[in-house]
Amino acid sequence: MRTLGKFGKYGGVYVPETLMPALEELEEAFATIVPGDEFKSRLSSLLADFAGRPTPLYHAKNLSDKWGAQVFLKREDLLHGGAHKTNNALGQALLCKMMGKERVIAETGAGQHGVACAMAGALLGLQTEVYMGEVDMERQKPNVFRMQLLGTTVHPVKTGSKTLKDAINEALRDWIANLENTHYLLGTVAGPHPFPSMVKHFQKIIGEEASAQIQEKIGRAPDYVVACVGGGSNAMGIFAEFVEQTSVKLVGVEPAGAGLETGKHGAVLALGSFGCVHGMKSLVLQTEEGQIQEAHSISAGLDYPSVGPEHAFLKDTGRARYESATDQEALAAFHELCREEGIIPALESSHALVGAKKLAQGEAAGKTIIVNLSGRGDKDLHEVMKHDK
Amino acid sequence: MISRDRYRAKFRALKEAKRGAFMPFTVLGWPDEETSFNIIKTMIESDASALELGIAFSDPVADGPIIQAAAHKVIESGYTVNQALDLVARVRKYNDDIPIGLLVYYNHIMAMGVEKFFARAEECGVDGVLVADLPAESSDEVVSIATGNNISSIFIVSPLTREERLDKIVKHARGFIYLVSRLGVTGTDERDASRDTRLTALIASIKKATELPVLAGFGISTPAHAERMMASGADGVITGSKIVDLVAKADPTNMEAELSAYLKSMVSALNSVKV
């Protein structure tokens, strides 16, 4: 490989030998095809005309008045498909097409990445198959149906915790067996190199737009940028542009589930330990002897027992900090945004809103906060109704 | 150099006797510690050339459904990595000559600490360690520590491994080369005979790069498969999923006899082929 994709001690390439030829091929394609004019022009027209970029940066005045800080929402919920996942799915599906592979596979938790892949696959004529944990299929039924409508085969994963982590294992196994004609369209900034760097590359447009938009609106950089973190792709997407702007504080919000003290959470950056899973070194929720544990969150998209390696690195270097929000806090923020701004957010993004609210009511009073509203909440209505009863 | 190299001694003896090597695999602690010990004992008594023993991991991406299910059962039973290593020590006490290889995932080594893991493995009588998710690129982190503890680092070569990678792999590899004989994960699915014949060229290129014996694994479950691998130039075979499947389906009162009959059929197929 050209590099091992390390972020300090995190990241790297930790996969069976059988997968190495595919990663080498992908790294090569990422380095040669993606920077080329043909790829860039095809992707940018897809993002503009098919997906609806740029997404707005919206000044949420009602929330701002209520919370006591200037809150801006980066409206990835308005992207085609209903979440930021479309940015990465279009990028990788186009890359797959230009690599001459006719089949894509993907894992999905909440189903948003699966839907994004299904859309991109239908558009570009790729045979698309998605692995999804049985538990998640139950929690996110509408997304399963959406994928099927778009011509994608959804494979239920019945092993282990039957959620995202096991769906990734199954997708990796499929890839190992079929790497000659198949691209694995991984949905987050995790996994072996080059995925963390490649997914960040396709998501960094969020931060690039937000940075230009806030300059236009207030003539300066924001004080805070806040995003939810499961695997961490929407957060990395909006952080990337601001990492060099050192006056901007970067805050990730992890799922605290039923509470950090209960053991039922997905707060990997807060409570995980150094380990190796899914092809990378990162922080991991694990037992003392190294069995990977299950994460818990009301939001299927944040239900992951590890995290993108660059987040672990940003935490260690102090460039970003990571807070957490419980299921209950996320639900409250979900309702608050519905009522105050007329926007139904995804439960994932509701975690970011909790983080922003706590900042606004504390150290960030009167400051400017950009929240990455990474997805819309239509997929979560069933889950929210269950809790509202 | 490794002070007592059981692999080297065994492979030399097999070569002199013109026999192929048979390396059965099972998951340590599956389905329970006593049965696991009896499975391993049956392997030794059925004239297995060497053992490949797996430590159960929650997320075994290189393994297919059969071994994965066994691993999850072991973890659910509360069986620990330390207990698995103790079981290896018990096997070593039972037989001092048979080479023992461990198949582990890297997170277990990291959790214990690389130095401590290999020191402990040596104490337990382990001869080789294959880290399923540690490719040659990333293996500097463990190879010298393994060697320092007299443990051979075992590496995998696949049908898609290109020549420059092969050079990288053989530089670190000791003991034997684990040839993944078909794409995919471990399992007992039907083999594609035409692909098997293409292995001949791959095995020849491995042999050009290293003097280590080449053992073929992944999807090897019948004496006919073993014969085909030997005809392609392999020095022996590794069988795992078939063994786990056979034990899982056997009548418990008759399991050891059934397993022994199967193991002997593999050994005899490997003995009848001239190396």
XYZ file of C-alpha atoms in Angstrom:
664
model
C 0.000 0.000 0.000
C 1.073 3.618 -0.457
C 0.556 4.364 3.248
C -1.020 2.623 6.209
C -3.446 5.458 6.949
C -2.421 6.097 10.551
C -3.786 8.872 12.738
C -1.207 8.797 15.514
C -1.506 5.306 16.969
C -4.997 4.852 15.479
C -6.204 3.658 12.080
C -4.008 1.375 9.968
C -4.668 -1.845 8.091
C -5.666 -4.838 10.232
C -7.443 -7.270 7.955
C -6.977 -10.848 6.782
C -4.459 -11.253 3.966
C -7.351 -12.240 1.691
C -8.614 -8.654 1.787
C -5.308 -6.914 1.120
C -5.464 -7.027 -2.699
C -8.853 -5.279 -2.585
C -7.608 -2.562 -0.234
C -4.518 -2.006 -2.371
C -6.674 -1.707 -5.470
C -9.057 0.692 -3.715
C -6.258 2.856 -2.340
C -4.786 3.081 -5.823
C -8.158 4.037 -7.324
C -8.732 6.632 -4.590
C -5.321 8.146 -5.301
C -5.600 8.165 -9.084
C -9.275 8.258 -10.169
C -10.784 10.516 -7.483
C -8.489 13.540 -8.073
C -9.041 13.287 -11.856
C -11.123 15.834 -13.786
C -13.623 13.300 -15.089
C -14.433 11.969 -11.631
C -14.585 15.417 -10.083
C -16.914 16.822 -12.704
C -19.230 13.798 -12.693
C -19.441 13.787 -8.897
C -20.032 17.492 -8.564
C -22.891 17.429 -11.058
C -24.430 14.426 -9.288
C -24.141 16.212 -5.953
C -25.729 19.386 -7.356
C -28.442 18.051 -9.647
C -29.291 14.643 -8.202
C -28.657 15.171 -4.499
C -29.408 18.891 -4.097
C -26.129 20.403 -2.891
C -25.314 22.855 -1.488
C -27.575 22.308 1.499
C -28.627 25.470 3.339
C -27.090 26.813 6.515
C -30.165 27.890 8.417
C -30.212 30.421 11.265
C -32.587 28.831 13.782
C -33.846 32.051 15.349
C -36.452 30.540 17.650
C -33.955 28.125 19.157
C -31.344 30.877 19.321
C -33.691 33.111 21.318
C -34.698 30.271 23.590
C -31.220 28.900 24.205
C -29.295 32.161 24.343
C -26.751 31.546 21.571
C -26.814 31.975 17.792
C -27.645 28.518 16.470
C -27.130 27.667 12.804
C -28.237 24.325 11.382
C -26.352 22.743 8.489
C -29.299 21.171 6.729
C -28.001 17.778 5.621
C -31.527 16.576 6.405
C -32.538 18.271 3.148
C -30.105 16.252 1.079
C -31.669 13.688 -1.249
C -32.251 10.542 0.779
C -32.656 12.525 3.984
C -29.140 12.387 5.403
C -25.494 13.217 4.749
C -24.885 9.575 3.790
C -25.692 10.378 0.146
C -22.431 12.376 -0.207
C -20.296 9.322 0.459
C -22.540 6.807 -1.304
C -22.478 8.791 -4.558
C -18.718 9.275 -4.332
C -17.905 5.627 -3.727
C -20.536 4.280 -6.140
C -19.100 6.454 -8.885
C -15.606 5.275 -7.984
C -16.825 1.660 -8.091
C -18.296 2.274 -11.536
C -15.084 3.851 -12.805
C -13.062 0.960 -11.354
C -15.133 -1.318 -13.596
C -16.856 -3.236 -10.797
C -20.523 -4.037 -11.269
C -21.578 -4.956 -7.734
C -21.627 -2.961 -4.488
C -22.249 -4.238 -0.999
C -22.788 -2.181 2.120
C -23.597 -2.418 5.803
C -26.242 -0.302 7.388
C -27.387 0.471 10.923
C -30.229 2.980 10.828
C -30.713 2.219 7.172
C -29.746 5.704 5.981
C -26.461 4.544 4.502
C -28.234 1.547 2.988
C -30.823 3.806 1.382
C -28.116 6.135 0.082
C -26.305 3.145 -1.465
C -29.562 1.827 -2.916
C -30.218 5.209 -4.585
C -26.690 5.488 -5.921
C -26.749 1.871 -7.066
C -30.045 2.320 -8.912
C -28.821 5.525 -10.520
C -25.503 4.088 -11.690
C -26.776 0.626 -12.601
C -24.875 -1.297 -9.926
C -26.105 -4.533 -8.398
C -26.577 -3.461 -4.781
C -26.797 -5.669 -1.688
C -27.005 -4.396 1.872
C -26.301 -6.226 5.121
C -28.477 -5.121 8.024
C -28.827 -6.554 11.515
C -32.150 -8.223 12.196
C -32.699 -5.980 15.217
C -32.105 -2.867 13.102
C -34.418 -4.140 10.348
C -37.174 -4.240 12.926
C -36.334 -0.774 14.296
C -36.053 0.825 10.853
C -38.687 -0.924 8.742
C -39.458 2.002 6.410
C -35.821 2.156 5.338
C -35.797 -1.576 4.575
C -38.783 -1.030 2.285
C -37.150 2.009 0.669
C -34.058 -0.020 -0.163
C -36.178 -2.771 -1.652
C -38.156 -0.259 -3.734
C -34.842 0.984 -5.112
C -33.947 -2.523 -6.264
C -31.542 -3.447 -3.470
C -31.395 -6.853 -1.805
C -31.345 -6.532 1.985
C -29.652 -9.445 3.772
C -30.734 -9.862 7.407
C -27.758 -10.453 9.724
C -28.591 -12.900 12.475
C -25.221 -13.288 14.184
C -23.846 -11.655 17.323
C -25.723 -8.547 18.436
C -27.658 -8.518 15.125
C -26.820 -4.813 14.695
C -24.353 -2.632 12.814
C -21.145 -4.279 14.034
C -22.282 -7.692 12.824
C -23.528 -6.220 9.550
C -19.977 -4.899 8.985
C -18.551 -8.378 9.701
C -20.904 -9.938 7.144
C -20.139 -7.292 4.526
C -16.401 -7.872 5.041
C -16.915 -11.632 4.608
C -18.873 -11.076 1.400
C -16.119 -8.781 0.129
C -13.411 -11.322 0.946
C -15.255 -13.897 -1.169
C -16.175 -11.607 -4.078
C -13.548 -8.915 -4.263
C -12.867 -9.414 -7.939
C -16.197 -7.897 -9.055
C -17.411 -6.194 -5.865
C -16.789 -2.897 -4.095
C -17.539 -2.612 -0.386
C -19.184 0.765 0.077
C -18.404 1.366 3.737
C -20.577 4.074 5.237
C -18.476 5.708 7.881
C -14.973 7.019 8.624
C -14.000 3.679 10.171
C -12.598 0.356 8.952
C -9.211 -0.288 7.385
C -7.298 2.323 5.387
C -8.238 3.827 2.918
C -11.852 3.976 4.186
C -11.431 6.535 7.004
C -9.618 8.941 4.661
C -11.845 8.236 1.670
C -15.157 8.649 3.486
C -13.839 11.862 5.063
C -12.895 13.062 1.588
C -16.451 12.540 0.327
C -18.035 14.096 3.442
C -15.785 17.127 3.883
C -18.003 19.087 1.489
C -20.339 19.619 4.491
C -17.741 21.670 6.352
C -16.486 23.421 3.229
C -19.978 24.694 2.476
C -20.748 25.544 6.099
C -17.523 27.532 6.457
C -18.275 29.621 3.341
C -21.930 30.043 4.307
C -21.235 31.288 7.838
C -18.688 33.764 6.445
C -21.363 35.066 4.140
C -23.941 35.342 6.918
C -21.933 36.769 9.820
C -18.597 37.613 8.236
C -16.520 35.369 10.445
C -15.944 31.802 11.576
C -18.290 30.196 14.103
C -17.235 29.734 17.722
C -18.412 26.125 17.885
C -19.169 23.298 15.481
C -21.232 20.465 16.964
C -22.080 17.067 15.468
C -23.202 13.641 16.648
C -20.700 10.774 16.577
C -21.445 7.108 16.004
C -18.870 5.904 13.502
C -18.304 9.610 12.998
C -18.779 10.412 9.303
C -21.034 13.461 9.574
C -18.880 14.862 12.363
C -15.660 14.299 10.400
C -17.386 15.791 7.348
C -18.159 19.059 9.088
C -15.023 19.139 11.311
C -12.486 18.606 8.514
C -12.683 22.147 7.122
C -12.517 23.696 10.608
C -9.642 21.642 12.048
C -7.141 24.221 10.764
C -9.287 27.143 11.962
C -8.006 26.862 15.503
C -10.369 29.462 16.969
C -13.304 27.142 16.214
C -14.126 24.674 18.966
C -15.115 21.232 17.700
C -17.545 19.216 19.802
C -18.725 15.668 19.059
C -21.707 14.205 20.877
C -21.823 10.468 21.532
C -24.835 8.376 22.535
C -24.994 7.899 26.309
C -27.940 5.525 25.815
C -29.606 4.754 29.137
C -26.756 6.581 30.907
C -22.974 6.217 31.023
C -23.156 4.522 34.416
C -25.587 1.821 33.214
C -23.214 0.150 30.754
C -25.936 0.553 28.099
C -24.456 3.239 25.882
C -22.300 3.829 22.826
C -19.940 6.393 24.348
C -16.793 4.913 22.847
C -14.634 8.043 23.055
C -15.589 8.571 26.694
C -15.374 5.007 27.941
C -13.781 2.828 25.262
C -10.244 1.471 25.378
C -7.514 1.066 22.763
C -8.179 -1.949 20.560
C -8.493 -3.396 17.093
C -11.721 -4.254 15.282
C -13.118 -4.037 11.764
C -9.673 -3.566 10.280
C -8.527 -0.564 12.320
C -7.037 0.389 15.655
C -9.272 2.754 17.538
C -11.107 3.141 20.800
C -13.431 0.192 21.347
C -16.066 -0.905 23.827
C -14.636 -4.246 24.920
C -14.189 -6.622 27.814
C -10.894 -6.735 29.667
C -9.747 -9.671 27.552
C -10.759 -8.098 24.251
C -14.201 -9.379 23.270
C -16.101 -6.576 21.540
C -19.181 -5.440 23.450
C -22.510 -4.269 22.147
C -23.313 -0.586 22.050
C -26.749 0.716 23.041
C -28.568 3.763 21.753
C -32.102 4.751 20.887
C -30.617 5.778 17.590
C -29.589 2.825 15.431
C -27.186 5.026 13.488
C -25.069 5.681 16.593
C -25.142 2.097 17.821
C -21.517 1.172 17.141
C -18.951 -0.136 19.662
C -15.995 1.608 18.034
C -15.418 4.944 16.318
C -13.537 6.371 13.368
C -9.808 6.415 14.230
C -9.365 10.099 13.418
C -11.878 11.018 16.122
C -9.810 9.073 18.657
C -6.796 11.024 17.405
C -8.593 14.413 17.585
C -9.628 13.565 21.133
C -6.075 12.648 22.192
C -4.596 15.786 20.638
C -7.304 17.907 22.236
C -8.367 19.443 18.898
C -11.905 18.153 19.393
C -13.767 17.261 22.522
C -16.521 14.734 22.949
C -19.614 14.976 25.116
C -22.547 12.611 25.338
C -26.353 12.739 25.354
C -28.747 10.154 26.762
C -31.698 8.633 24.906
C -34.060 10.781 26.977
C -32.145 13.998 26.288
C -32.090 13.183 22.574
C -35.851 12.591 22.547
C -36.451 15.909 24.306
C -34.266 17.729 21.767
C -36.084 15.931 18.951
C -39.413 17.349 20.176
C -37.953 20.769 20.820
C -36.711 21.158 17.244
C -40.068 19.934 15.882
C -41.975 22.509 17.909
C -39.608 25.466 17.776
C -38.390 25.326 14.198
C -40.801 23.061 12.316
C -38.042 20.571 11.514
C -38.215 16.868 12.372
C -34.606 15.799 12.991
C -33.135 12.304 12.979
C -32.586 10.875 16.458
C -28.868 10.786 15.612
C -28.811 14.532 14.916
C -30.930 15.121 18.034
C -27.857 14.118 20.048
C -25.948 17.005 18.455
C -28.789 19.355 19.400
C -28.476 18.254 23.037
C -24.776 19.093 22.924
C -25.473 22.497 21.387
C -28.158 23.308 23.940
C -25.870 22.486 26.868
C -23.152 24.672 25.355
C -25.580 27.540 24.707
C -26.775 27.420 28.277
C -23.216 27.276 29.594
C -19.848 28.336 28.238
C -21.167 29.254 24.783
C -23.845 31.732 25.889
C -24.155 34.419 23.217
C -21.730 32.639 20.887
C -22.259 31.249 17.390
C -22.798 27.510 17.106
C -23.135 25.477 13.915
C -24.936 22.172 14.450
C -24.686 19.543 11.765
C -28.291 18.479 11.319
C -27.135 15.273 9.676
C -30.494 13.737 8.848
C -34.251 14.033 8.953
C -36.406 12.120 11.379
C -39.057 10.447 9.225
C -37.354 7.076 9.727
C -37.590 7.513 13.515
C -41.293 8.275 13.860
C -42.094 4.701 14.878
C -39.374 4.700 17.553
C -40.435 8.111 18.906
C -44.109 7.120 19.013
C -43.145 4.066 21.052
C -41.431 6.259 23.651
C -44.147 8.900 23.710
C -46.827 6.414 24.751
C 16.353 -18.698 15.623
C 13.787 -20.709 17.445
C 15.310 -22.981 20.060
C 13.047 -25.993 19.763
C 11.406 -25.907 16.379
C 8.709 -28.567 16.449
C 7.402 -27.495 13.037
C 10.774 -27.984 11.400
C 11.254 -31.404 13.029
C 7.771 -32.586 12.077
C 7.868 -31.355 8.484
C 11.307 -32.880 7.982
C 10.095 -36.257 9.279
C 7.020 -36.120 7.014
C 9.181 -35.312 4.025
C 11.493 -38.234 4.722
C 8.483 -40.545 5.053
C 7.032 -39.015 1.851
C 3.802 -38.083 3.602
C 1.580 -35.031 3.477
C 0.852 -33.038 6.640
C -2.594 -33.008 8.185
C -3.375 -30.094 10.480
C -6.848 -30.206 12.039
C -8.361 -27.096 13.633
C -10.825 -26.575 16.420
C -11.952 -23.761 18.692
C -10.487 -23.937 22.216
C -13.169 -24.488 24.829
C -15.818 -25.576 22.336
C -18.364 -26.929 23.066
C -16.990 -27.099 26.626
C -13.517 -27.541 28.076
C -13.590 -31.316 28.608
C -15.074 -32.101 25.195
C -12.606 -29.680 23.631
C -9.708 -31.532 25.276
C -11.125 -34.847 24.057
C -11.451 -33.509 20.503
C -7.815 -32.423 20.556
C -6.711 -35.717 22.112
C -8.574 -37.579 19.354
C -6.720 -35.458 16.780
C -3.359 -36.391 18.287
C -4.272 -40.067 18.548
C -5.531 -40.122 14.964
C -2.031 -39.196 13.857
C -2.545 -35.507 13.079
C 0.783 -33.916 12.088
C 0.164 -30.643 13.927
C -2.665 -28.761 15.636
C -4.237 -25.414 14.798
C -6.270 -24.125 17.758
C -8.461 -21.039 17.681
C -9.201 -18.573 20.462
C -12.866 -17.564 20.287
C -13.348 -13.934 19.229
C -16.611 -11.991 19.131
C -16.023 -10.612 15.622
C -14.111 -13.221 13.607
C -14.189 -11.672 10.119
C -11.980 -14.320 8.500
C -14.243 -17.143 9.614
C -17.399 -18.494 8.089
C -20.678 -19.318 9.844
C -19.645 -22.675 11.367
C -16.558 -21.478 13.233
C -18.216 -18.169 14.057
C -21.145 -19.953 15.715
C -18.730 -22.104 17.747
C -16.770 -19.011 18.825
C -19.921 -17.207 19.933
C -21.000 -20.259 21.927
C -17.653 -20.338 23.725
C -17.888 -16.635 24.597
C -21.492 -16.983 25.794
C -20.437 -19.825 28.080
C -18.102 -17.395 29.852
C -14.954 -19.237 28.745
C -12.007 -16.841 28.789
C -8.857 -16.328 26.737
C -6.820 -17.326 29.790
C -8.751 -20.564 30.136
C -8.127 -21.268 26.460
C -4.379 -20.808 27.004
C -4.505 -23.058 30.054
C -6.152 -25.704 27.875
C -3.261 -25.402 25.407
C -0.841 -25.999 28.301
C -2.822 -29.109 29.203
C -2.568 -30.373 25.612
C 1.171 -29.680 25.624
C 1.520 -31.697 28.816
C -0.351 -34.550 27.175
C 1.929 -34.534 24.119
C 5.295 -32.840 23.995
C 6.080 -33.385 20.302
C 3.146 -32.224 18.221
C 3.487 -28.675 16.865
C 0.736 -26.416 18.211
C -0.364 -23.299 16.346
C -2.773 -20.694 17.688
C -5.208 -18.816 15.508
C -6.023 -15.503 17.190
C -7.452 -12.114 16.326
C -5.247 -9.145 17.054
C -7.528 -7.538 19.620
C -6.927 -10.388 22.056
C -3.182 -9.865 21.777
C -3.546 -6.105 22.245
C -5.831 -6.568 25.235
C -3.268 -8.758 27.012
C -0.298 -6.775 25.724
C 1.878 -8.115 22.902
C 4.852 -9.057 25.118
C 2.735 -10.709 27.762
C 0.688 -12.633 25.200
C 3.686 -14.199 23.503
C 5.456 -14.927 26.792
C 2.311 -16.654 28.022
C 1.909 -18.541 24.730
C 5.476 -19.848 24.985
C 4.882 -20.952 28.566
C 1.832 -22.890 27.387
C 3.864 -24.716 24.750
C 2.683 -22.890 21.651
C 4.922 -23.176 18.563
C 3.272 -20.827 16.135
C 0.789 -17.944 16.094
C -1.299 -16.863 13.136
C -2.952 -13.496 13.755
C -5.959 -13.622 11.432
C -6.248 -9.857 10.977
C -2.591 -8.860 10.913
C -1.242 -8.585 7.361
C 2.506 -8.493 6.682
C 2.439 -4.658 6.421
C 1.372 -4.311 10.029
C 3.183 -7.321 11.455
C 6.353 -5.552 12.620
C 4.405 -4.907 15.808
C 4.553 -8.582 16.767
C 7.023 -10.634 14.715
C 10.190 -9.824 16.667
C 8.413 -10.312 19.981
C 7.070 -13.665 18.769
C 10.531 -14.769 17.671
C 11.977 -13.578 20.989
C 9.604 -16.013 22.652
C 10.515 -18.893 20.316
C 7.212 -18.640 18.483
C 6.916 -18.838 14.707
C 4.798 -16.171 13.039
C 2.511 -17.908 10.564
C 1.264 -15.973 7.553
C -1.473 -16.454 4.996
C -1.023 -16.320 1.228
C -4.145 -16.087 -0.935
C -4.771 -16.743 -4.635
C -4.812 -12.954 -5.133
C -1.541 -12.263 -3.302
C 0.764 -10.645 -5.851
C 4.486 -11.296 -6.068
C 5.727 -8.186 -4.267
C 3.422 -8.977 -1.359
C 4.594 -12.564 -1.366
C 8.183 -11.353 -0.891
C 7.053 -9.210 2.046
C 5.201 -12.143 3.594
C 7.942 -14.765 3.298
C 10.404 -12.353 4.889
C 8.454 -12.591 8.171
C 6.980 -16.077 7.857
C 8.228 -19.001 9.933
C 6.911 -22.532 10.474
C 4.785 -22.931 7.359
C 2.799 -20.933 4.815
C -0.957 -21.055 5.294
C -2.335 -21.097 1.772
C -5.911 -19.894 1.489
C -6.943 -22.246 -1.277
C -10.075 -20.409 -2.330
C -11.451 -16.900 -1.953
C -13.803 -16.333 0.940
C -13.981 -17.294 4.564
C -13.550 -20.660 6.249
C -16.278 -23.193 5.520
C -17.392 -26.435 3.948
C -19.023 -25.119 0.764
C -18.501 -26.984 -2.500
C -15.110 -26.448 -4.107
C -14.555 -25.365 -7.684
C -12.236 -28.033 -9.145
C -11.096 -25.858 -12.067
C -9.908 -23.181 -9.632
C -8.026 -25.824 -7.675
C -5.947 -26.717 -10.700
C -4.930 -23.061 -10.980
C -3.423 -23.311 -7.509
C -0.497 -25.259 -8.965
C 1.137 -22.115 -10.335
C 0.589 -20.218 -7.091
C 2.123 -22.983 -4.997
C 5.075 -23.139 -7.383
C 5.672 -19.402 -6.969
C 5.473 -19.663 -3.172
C 7.990 -22.505 -3.272
C 10.296 -20.361 -5.339
C 10.166 -17.658 -2.684
C 10.549 -19.798 0.431
C 11.612 -23.207 1.651
C 8.767 -23.325 4.170
C 6.151 -26.041 3.605
C 2.840 -24.900 2.116
C -0.348 -26.085 3.816
C -3.676 -25.469 2.120
C -6.746 -24.501 4.124
C -10.230 -22.934 3.653
C -12.848 -25.246 2.212
C -10.775 -28.433 2.537
C -13.148 -30.995 3.994
C -12.799 -34.346 2.194
C -9.986 -36.801 1.403
C -10.563 -35.976 -2.286
C -9.908 -32.276 -1.583
C -6.734 -33.245 0.269
C -5.562 -35.330 -2.680
C -6.258 -32.466 -5.060
C -4.216 -30.068 -2.928
C -1.311 -32.512 -2.823
C -1.527 -32.956 -6.585
C -1.267 -29.161 -6.886
C 2.018 -29.261 -4.999
C 0.928 -28.510 -1.424
C 2.769 -30.160 1.478
C -0.389 -30.780 3.445
C -3.825 -29.479 4.387
C -5.646 -27.718 7.216
C -9.246 -28.633 8.029
C -11.424 -26.717 10.480
C -15.069 -26.064 9.690
C -15.672 -29.686 8.706
C -14.399 -30.856 12.106
C -16.509 -28.369 14.045
C -19.533 -29.292 11.935
C -18.944 -33.016 12.390
C -18.642 -32.719 16.165
C -21.702 -30.458 16.359
C -23.828 -32.961 14.474
C -22.431 -36.176 16.004
C -24.213 -38.237 18.613
C -22.303 -37.212 21.783
C -21.854 -40.828 22.915
C -20.211 -41.712 19.618
C -18.544 -38.396 18.763
C -14.937 -39.422 19.358
C -15.280 -42.549 17.202
C -16.884 -40.582 14.346
C -14.280 -37.858 14.574
C -11.461 -40.385 14.691
C -12.772 -42.195 11.603
C -12.923 -38.903 9.699
C -9.465 -37.753 10.808
C -7.962 -41.109 9.850
C -9.558 -40.930 6.401
C -7.837 -37.574 5.879
C -4.490 -38.828 7.205
C -4.635 -41.891 5.010
C -5.452 -39.821 1.900
C -2.411 -37.670 2.665
C -0.211 -40.717 3.227
C -1.164 -42.358 -0.043
C -0.012 -39.399 -2.126
C 3.671 -39.319 -2.937
C 5.202 -36.007 -1.908
